[in-house]
CSV table of C-alpha atoms in Angstrom, one decimal:
chain,number,residue,atom,x,y,z
D,4,MET,CA,175.2,316.4,145.0
D,5,ARG,CA,172.9,317.2,147.9
D,6,LYS,CA,174.2,317.1,151.5
D,7,ARG,CA,174.8,313.6,152.6
D,8,THR,CA,172.6,312.2,155.4
D,9,LEU,CA,173.2,309.1,157.5
D,10,PRO,CA,171.6,305.9,156.0
D,11,ALA,CA,168.7,304.2,157.8
D,12,VAL,CA,169.5,301.3,160.1
D,13,ASP,CA,167.3,298.3,161.0
D,14,THR,CA,167.7,298.4,164.8
D,15,ALA,CA,165.9,295.1,165.3
D,16,ILE,CA,168.8,293.0,163.9
D,17,ALA,CA,172.1,292.3,165.6
D,18,PRO,CA,175.1,291.5,163.2
D,19,ALA,CA,177.6,289.2,165.0
D,20,HIS,CA,180.5,290.9,163.3
D,21,GLY,CA,179.6,294.4,164.4
D,22,VAL,CA,178.7,297.6,162.6
D,23,THR,CA,180.3,300.5,160.8
D,24,ARG,CA,180.7,303.9,162.4
D,25,GLY,CA,177.3,304.7,161.0
D,26,GLY,CA,175.7,301.6,162.3
D,27,GLN,CA,175.6,299.6,159.1
D,28,PRO,CA,176.0,295.8,159.5
D,29,LEU,CA,179.3,294.1,158.8
D,30,SER,CA,180.2,290.5,157.7
D,31,TYR,CA,183.4,288.6,158.1
D,32,ASN,CA,185.0,288.8,154.6
D,33,ARG,CA,188.4,288.4,153.2
D,34,ALA,CA,190.4,287.6,150.0
D,35,PRO,CA,190.7,284.0,149.0
D,36,ALA,CA,193.8,281.8,149.4
D,37,PRO,CA,196.4,282.7,146.7
D,38,ASP,CA,195.9,279.4,144.8
D,39,LEU,CA,192.1,280.2,144.4
D,40,ALA,CA,192.5,283.9,143.5
D,41,PRO,CA,192.2,283.3,139.7
D,42,TRP,CA,188.6,282.0,140.2
D,43,ILE,CA,187.4,283.5,143.5
D,44,GLY,CA,187.2,287.2,144.3
D,45,ARG,CA,186.0,287.3,147.9
D,46,LEU,CA,184.7,285.0,150.6
D,47,TYR,CA,182.3,286.1,153.4
D,48,ALA,CA,180.4,284.8,156.4
D,49,THR,CA,177.4,286.6,157.7
D,50,VAL,CA,175.7,285.9,161.0
D,51,VAL,CA,172.7,288.1,162.0
D,52,GLU,CA,170.4,287.6,165.0
D,53,ALA,CA,166.9,288.8,164.7
D,54,PRO,CA,163.7,288.4,166.7
D,55,GLU,CA,161.6,285.4,165.9
D,56,GLY,CA,159.4,286.1,162.9
D,57,HIS,CA,161.2,289.4,162.1
D,58,ARG,CA,161.1,289.9,158.3
D,59,THR,CA,164.0,291.7,156.8
D,60,VAL,CA,162.9,293.2,153.5
D,61,CYS,CA,165.9,294.1,151.3
D,62,GLY,CA,167.7,293.2,148.1
D,63,LEU,CA,170.9,291.9,146.6
D,64,PHE,CA,172.9,293.4,143.8
D,65,ASN,CA,176.1,291.5,142.9
D,66,ASP,CA,178.2,292.3,139.8
D,67,VAL,CA,179.5,288.7,139.7
D,68,ALA,CA,178.1,285.3,140.1
D,69,THR,CA,178.0,284.2,143.7
D,70,ILE,CA,177.7,280.9,145.7
D,71,ARG,CA,175.7,281.3,148.9
D,72,VAL,CA,175.4,278.5,151.5
D,73,GLN,CA,172.4,279.5,153.6
D,74,LEU,CA,172.6,277.7,157.0
D,75,ARG,CA,169.8,279.5,158.7
D,76,GLY,CA,166.8,281.7,157.8
D,77,GLN,CA,163.9,281.5,155.5
D,78,TRP,CA,164.7,283.3,152.2
D,79,THR,CA,162.7,284.6,149.3
D,80,ALA,CA,164.0,286.2,146.1
D,81,GLU,CA,162.4,287.8,143.0
D,82,THR,CA,164.5,286.3,140.2
D,83,ALA,CA,164.3,286.4,136.4
D,84,ASP,CA,162.4,283.1,136.6
D,85,GLY,CA,159.9,284.4,139.2
D,86,PRO,CA,159.7,284.2,143.0
D,87,LYS,CA,161.8,281.6,144.7
D,88,ALA,CA,161.8,280.5,148.4
D,89,TYR,CA,164.5,278.6,150.3
D,90,GLY,CA,165.5,277.5,153.7
D,91,ARG,CA,168.8,275.7,154.3
D,92,ALA,CA,170.4,275.5,150.8
D,93,ALA,CA,173.5,275.9,148.7
D,94,LEU,CA,172.6,278.3,145.9
D,95,PHE,CA,174.2,279.8,142.8
D,96,PHE,CA,173.2,283.4,142.0
D,97,GLY,CA,174.1,284.6,138.5
D,98,PRO,CA,175.4,288.1,138.0
D,99,GLN,CA,172.7,290.7,138.5
D,100,SER,CA,171.7,293.4,136.1
D,101,ARG,CA,169.7,295.3,138.8
D,102,ARG,CA,168.8,295.0,142.4
D,103,MET,CA,167.1,291.7,143.2
D,104,PRO,CA,164.4,292.0,145.9
D,105,VAL,CA,164.9,289.5,148.7
D,106,THR,CA,163.5,288.9,152.2
D,107,VAL,CA,164.6,286.8,155.1
D,108,THR,CA,162.5,285.8,158.1
D,109,GLY,CA,164.2,285.4,161.4
D,110,SER,CA,167.9,285.1,162.2
D,111,PHE,CA,170.2,284.1,159.3
D,112,VAL,CA,173.6,282.6,158.6
D,113,SER,CA,175.0,282.9,155.1
D,114,ILE,CA,178.5,281.7,154.0
D,115,GLY,CA,179.6,282.2,150.4
D,116,LEU,CA,182.0,283.5,147.8
D,117,ALA,CA,182.0,285.8,144.8
D,118,LEU,CA,183.2,284.2,141.6
D,119,ARG,CA,185.5,286.2,139.4
D,120,PRO,CA,184.1,286.9,135.9
D,121,GLY,CA,184.7,284.0,133.5
D,122,SER,CA,185.1,281.4,136.3
D,123,GLY,CA,181.8,279.7,135.3
D,124,TYR,CA,183.0,279.3,131.7
D,125,ALA,CA,186.5,278.2,132.7
D,126,VAL,CA,185.3,275.6,135.2
D,127,ARG,CA,182.0,274.4,133.8
D,128,GLY,CA,181.8,275.9,130.3
D,129,VAL,CA,178.7,278.0,131.2
D,130,ASN,CA,177.9,281.4,129.6
D,131,ALA,CA,177.1,284.1,132.1
D,132,VAL,CA,174.4,285.5,129.7
D,133,ASP,CA,172.3,282.4,130.5
D,134,TYR,CA,172.3,283.1,134.3
D,135,VAL,CA,171.8,286.9,134.7
D,136,ASP,CA,169.3,287.6,137.5
D,137,LYS,CA,168.7,283.9,138.0
D,138,LEU,CA,169.0,281.6,141.0
D,139,LEU,CA,169.7,277.8,141.0
D,140,PHE,CA,170.8,275.1,143.4
D,141,CYS,CA,174.5,274.6,143.1
D,142,ASP,CA,174.2,271.0,142.2
D,143,GLU,CA,172.2,271.9,139.1
D,144,LEU,CA,175.5,273.3,137.7
D,145,ARG,CA,177.6,270.4,138.9
D,146,LEU,CA,178.9,272.4,141.8
D,147,PRO,CA,179.2,270.7,145.2
D,148,GLY,CA,176.2,272.3,146.9
D,149,GLU,CA,175.1,269.3,149.1
D,150,GLN,CA,178.8,268.6,149.8
D,151,ALA,CA,179.3,272.2,151.0
D,152,LEU,CA,176.2,271.9,153.2
D,153,ALA,CA,177.5,268.7,154.8
D,154,GLN,CA,181.0,270.0,155.3
D,155,LEU,CA,180.2,273.4,156.9
D,156,ASP,CA,179.8,272.9,160.6
D,157,PRO,CA,177.0,275.2,161.9
D,158,GLN,CA,178.8,275.6,165.2
D,159,ALA,CA,182.2,276.6,163.7
D,160,ASP,CA,183.6,280.1,163.7
D,161,PRO,CA,183.6,282.2,160.5
D,162,GLU,CA,187.2,281.6,159.5
D,163,THR,CA,186.8,277.9,159.8
D,164,TRP,CA,183.7,278.2,157.6
D,165,LEU,CA,185.7,280.0,154.9
D,166,LEU,CA,188.6,277.5,155.1
D,167,GLN,CA,186.0,274.6,154.7
D,168,LEU,CA,184.4,276.4,151.7
D,169,GLU,CA,187.9,276.9,150.2
D,170,SER,CA,188.6,273.2,150.5
D,171,VAL,CA,185.4,272.4,148.7
D,172,ILE,CA,186.2,274.8,145.9
D,173,ARG,CA,189.8,273.8,145.6
D,174,ALA,CA,188.7,270.3,144.7
D,175,VAL,CA,186.6,271.7,141.9
D,176,VAL,CA,189.3,273.9,140.3
D,177,ASN,CA,191.8,271.1,140.5
D,178,GLU,CA,189.7,268.8,138.4
D,179,PRO,CA,191.2,267.8,135.0
D,180,GLY,CA,190.4,270.2,132.2
D,181,VAL,CA,189.6,273.2,134.4
D,182,GLN,CA,191.1,276.4,133.1
D,183,ARG,CA,191.7,279.9,134.4
D,184,PRO,CA,189.3,282.7,133.3
D,185,ASP,CA,190.2,284.7,130.2
D,186,PRO,CA,192.9,287.3,131.1
D,187,VAL,CA,190.9,289.9,129.1
D,188,SER,CA,188.0,289.4,131.6
D,189,ALA,CA,190.4,289.8,134.5
D,190,ARG,CA,191.7,293.1,133.1
D,191,PHE,CA,188.1,294.3,132.4
D,192,GLU,CA,187.1,293.4,136.0
D,193,ALA,CA,190.0,295.6,137.2
D,194,LEU,CA,188.9,298.4,134.9
D,195,ALA,CA,185.4,298.3,136.4
D,196,PHE,CA,186.8,298.7,139.9
D,197,THR,CA,189.4,301.4,139.1
D,198,ASP,CA,187.9,303.5,136.2
D,199,PRO,CA,184.3,302.7,135.2
D,200,ALA,CA,184.1,305.9,133.2
D,201,ALA,CA,186.8,304.6,130.8
D,202,SER,CA,186.4,304.3,127.1
D,203,VAL,CA,185.5,300.7,126.0
D,204,ALA,CA,187.1,301.3,122.6
D,205,ASP,CA,190.4,302.5,124.2
D,206,PHE,CA,190.4,299.5,126.5
D,207,ALA,CA,190.0,297.1,123.6
D,208,LEU,CA,192.9,298.8,121.8
D,209,GLU,CA,195.1,298.4,124.9
D,210,CYS,CA,194.3,294.7,125.0
D,211,GLY,CA,195.2,294.3,121.3
D,212,ILE,CA,191.7,293.1,120.3
D,213,THR,CA,188.8,294.5,118.4
D,214,GLN,CA,185.9,296.1,120.1
D,215,ARG,CA,183.7,293.3,118.7
D,216,GLN,CA,186.0,290.7,120.3
D,217,LEU,CA,185.8,292.5,123.6
D,218,GLU,CA,182.0,292.6,123.4
D,219,ARG,CA,181.9,288.8,122.9
D,220,ILE,CA,184.3,288.0,125.8
D,221,VAL,CA,182.6,290.4,128.2
D,222,ARG,CA,179.1,289.2,127.3
D,223,ARG,CA,180.2,285.6,127.9
D,224,ASP,CA,181.9,286.2,131.2
D,225,PHE,CA,180.0,289.1,132.7
D,226,GLY,CA,176.6,288.4,131.2
D,227,MET,CA,176.1,291.8,129.6
D,228,PRO,CA,177.8,294.3,127.3
D,229,PRO,CA,180.9,296.2,128.4
D,230,LYS,CA,179.2,299.6,128.8
D,231,GLN,CA,176.5,298.1,130.9
D,232,VAL,CA,179.1,296.5,133.2
D,233,LEU,CA,180.8,299.8,133.7
D,234,ARG,CA,177.5,301.6,134.2
D,235,ARG,CA,176.6,299.0,136.9
D,236,ALA,CA,180.0,299.5,138.6
D,237,ARG,CA,179.5,303.2,138.8
D,238,ALA,CA,176.1,302.7,140.5
D,239,LEU,CA,177.5,300.1,142.9
D,240,ASP,CA,180.3,302.5,144.0
D,241,MET,CA,177.8,305.3,144.5
D,242,ALA,CA,175.5,302.9,146.5
D,243,SER,CA,178.4,302.0,148.7
D,244,HIS,CA,179.1,305.7,149.3
D,245,LEU,CA,175.4,306.3,150.2
D,246,ARG,CA,175.3,303.4,152.6
D,247,GLY,CA,178.6,304.6,154.3
D,248,VAL,CA,180.7,301.6,153.3
D,249,ALA,CA,183.1,303.4,150.9
D,250,ASP,CA,186.2,305.5,151.4
D,251,GLN,CA,184.7,309.0,151.9
D,252,ALA,CA,187.9,310.5,150.4
D,253,GLU,CA,186.5,309.3,147.1
D,254,ALA,CA,183.1,311.1,147.5
D,255,GLU,CA,183.8,313.9,145.0
D,256,GLU,CA,185.4,311.5,142.5
D,257,LEU,CA,182.4,309.2,142.6
D,258,ALA,CA,180.0,312.1,142.1
D,259,LEU,CA,181.9,313.4,139.1
D,260,ARG,CA,181.2,310.2,137.3
D,261,TYR,CA,177.7,311.6,136.7
D,262,TYR,CA,177.0,314.6,134.6
D,263,ASP,CA,174.7,316.1,137.2
D,264,GLN,CA,172.2,315.2,139.9
D,265,SER,CA,169.4,314.3,137.4
D,266,HIS,CA,171.8,311.9,135.6
D,267,LEU,CA,172.6,310.2,139.0
D,268,ILE,CA,169.0,309.9,139.9
D,269,ARG,CA,168.0,308.5,136.5
D,270,GLU,CA,170.8,305.9,136.4
D,271,PHE,CA,170.5,304.9,140.1
D,272,THR,CA,166.7,304.5,139.9
D,273,ALA,CA,167.0,302.4,136.8
D,274,LEU,CA,169.3,299.9,138.5
D,275,PHE,CA,168.1,300.0,142.2
D,276,GLY,CA,164.4,300.6,141.6
D,277,MET,CA,164.4,303.7,143.9
D,278,SER,CA,166.0,307.1,144.0
D,279,PRO,CA,169.2,307.8,146.0
D,280,THR,CA,167.2,309.6,148.6
D,281,GLN,CA,164.9,306.6,149.0
D,282,PHE,CA,167.9,304.3,149.1
D,283,VAL,CA,169.3,306.2,152.0
D,284,ALA,CA,166.0,306.5,153.9
D,285,ARG,CA,165.3,302.8,153.9
D,286,PRO,CA,167.3,300.2,155.9
D,287,GLN,CA,169.3,298.0,153.4
D,288,PRO,CA,171.1,295.5,155.7
D,289,ILE,CA,171.6,292.6,153.3
D,290,LEU,CA,172.5,294.8,150.3
D,291,THR,CA,174.9,296.8,152.5
D,292,LEU,CA,176.7,293.6,153.5
D,293,THR,CA,177.4,292.8,149.8
D,294,LEU,CA,178.4,296.4,149.0
D,295,GLU,CA,180.9,296.5,151.9
D,296,SER,CA,182.5,293.2,150.9
D,297,ARG,CA,182.8,294.5,147.3
D,298,GLN,CA,184.4,297.8,148.4
D,299,ALA,CA,186.9,296.0,150.6
D,300,ARG,CA,188.0,293.9,147.6
D,301,ARG,CA,188.1,296.9,145.4
D,302,LEU,CA,190.3,298.9,147.7
D,303,GLU,CA,192.6,295.9,148.1
D,304,LEU,CA,192.9,295.5,144.4
D,305,MET,CA,193.8,299.2,144.0
D,306,ASN,CA,196.5,298.8,146.7
D,307,ARG,CA,194.7,301.4,148.8
D,308,LEU,CA,194.0,298.9,151.6
D,309,GLU,CA,196.1,296.1,153.0
D,310,PRO,CA,194.3,292.8,153.5
D,311,GLY,CA,193.2,292.6,157.1
D,312,ALA,CA,193.7,296.3,157.8
D,313,PRO,CA,191.0,298.4,159.3
D,314,ARG,CA,188.7,299.7,156.6
D,315,PRO,CA,187.8,303.4,156.2
D,316,TRP,CA,184.2,302.9,157.3
D,317,GLU,CA,185.0,300.9,160.5
């Protein structure tokens, strides 16, 4: 690994929830209420002030499906179905196989949640394979998008927004016939957080299922094969380290997941569309916000961070 340099910062924007020690933007994010934890992995509220007409060119890279309620800002995204443009909207993003280029013009407010793998199948019977790198209005999937837009008070504080969003989602998961996600998917999600270099065959054996059964479950709930899920998890952890929103005590461990520098560059470039050096040299405010939220959840899941406690990068 080369000597680490500080990642670039977009000095034109002002995140309402502050920045990391390295100047990277932060959102307000937390774990869901316990009764929603089987379906929801994380909730967040992002408020960013920017000069009128300022264009933030960035990207998104989420390993799970997400619901994003955009209250402010003019957004564009390069999806699997082509370019999309939205203003105020409640949107469903499928899991992403690689960085999705996005832009936002002006100040923006985004409130949302990360669904746990398999929630779409458990709640609406949808297969994640059909939504990889795609973007739809929530109401197209019979999710309460317009209801969420109506219920979220633009003048409220972030915690109130998250409580309001939890109330909307609680009504959905309490509908008759809604199930919990497959426990195998929950275990594989934990594996991707804790040991993405693990053997898929060994994991299937531990679960008491065949590797073919595991492939079927993971494809349905994650949208891609198990090895690709783990490859993506390694890259997202490395990206978090490069942006300064990871526990630096893990730096050596994260680097050892790659055979050598060329392996890292090849894998990272394939998923992010740029080399690690380029990734550090360019401001990545929107992507950094999603990486920080994911890392906070990961450390909490690993019992290395108490919910609500200061994070290593703060």
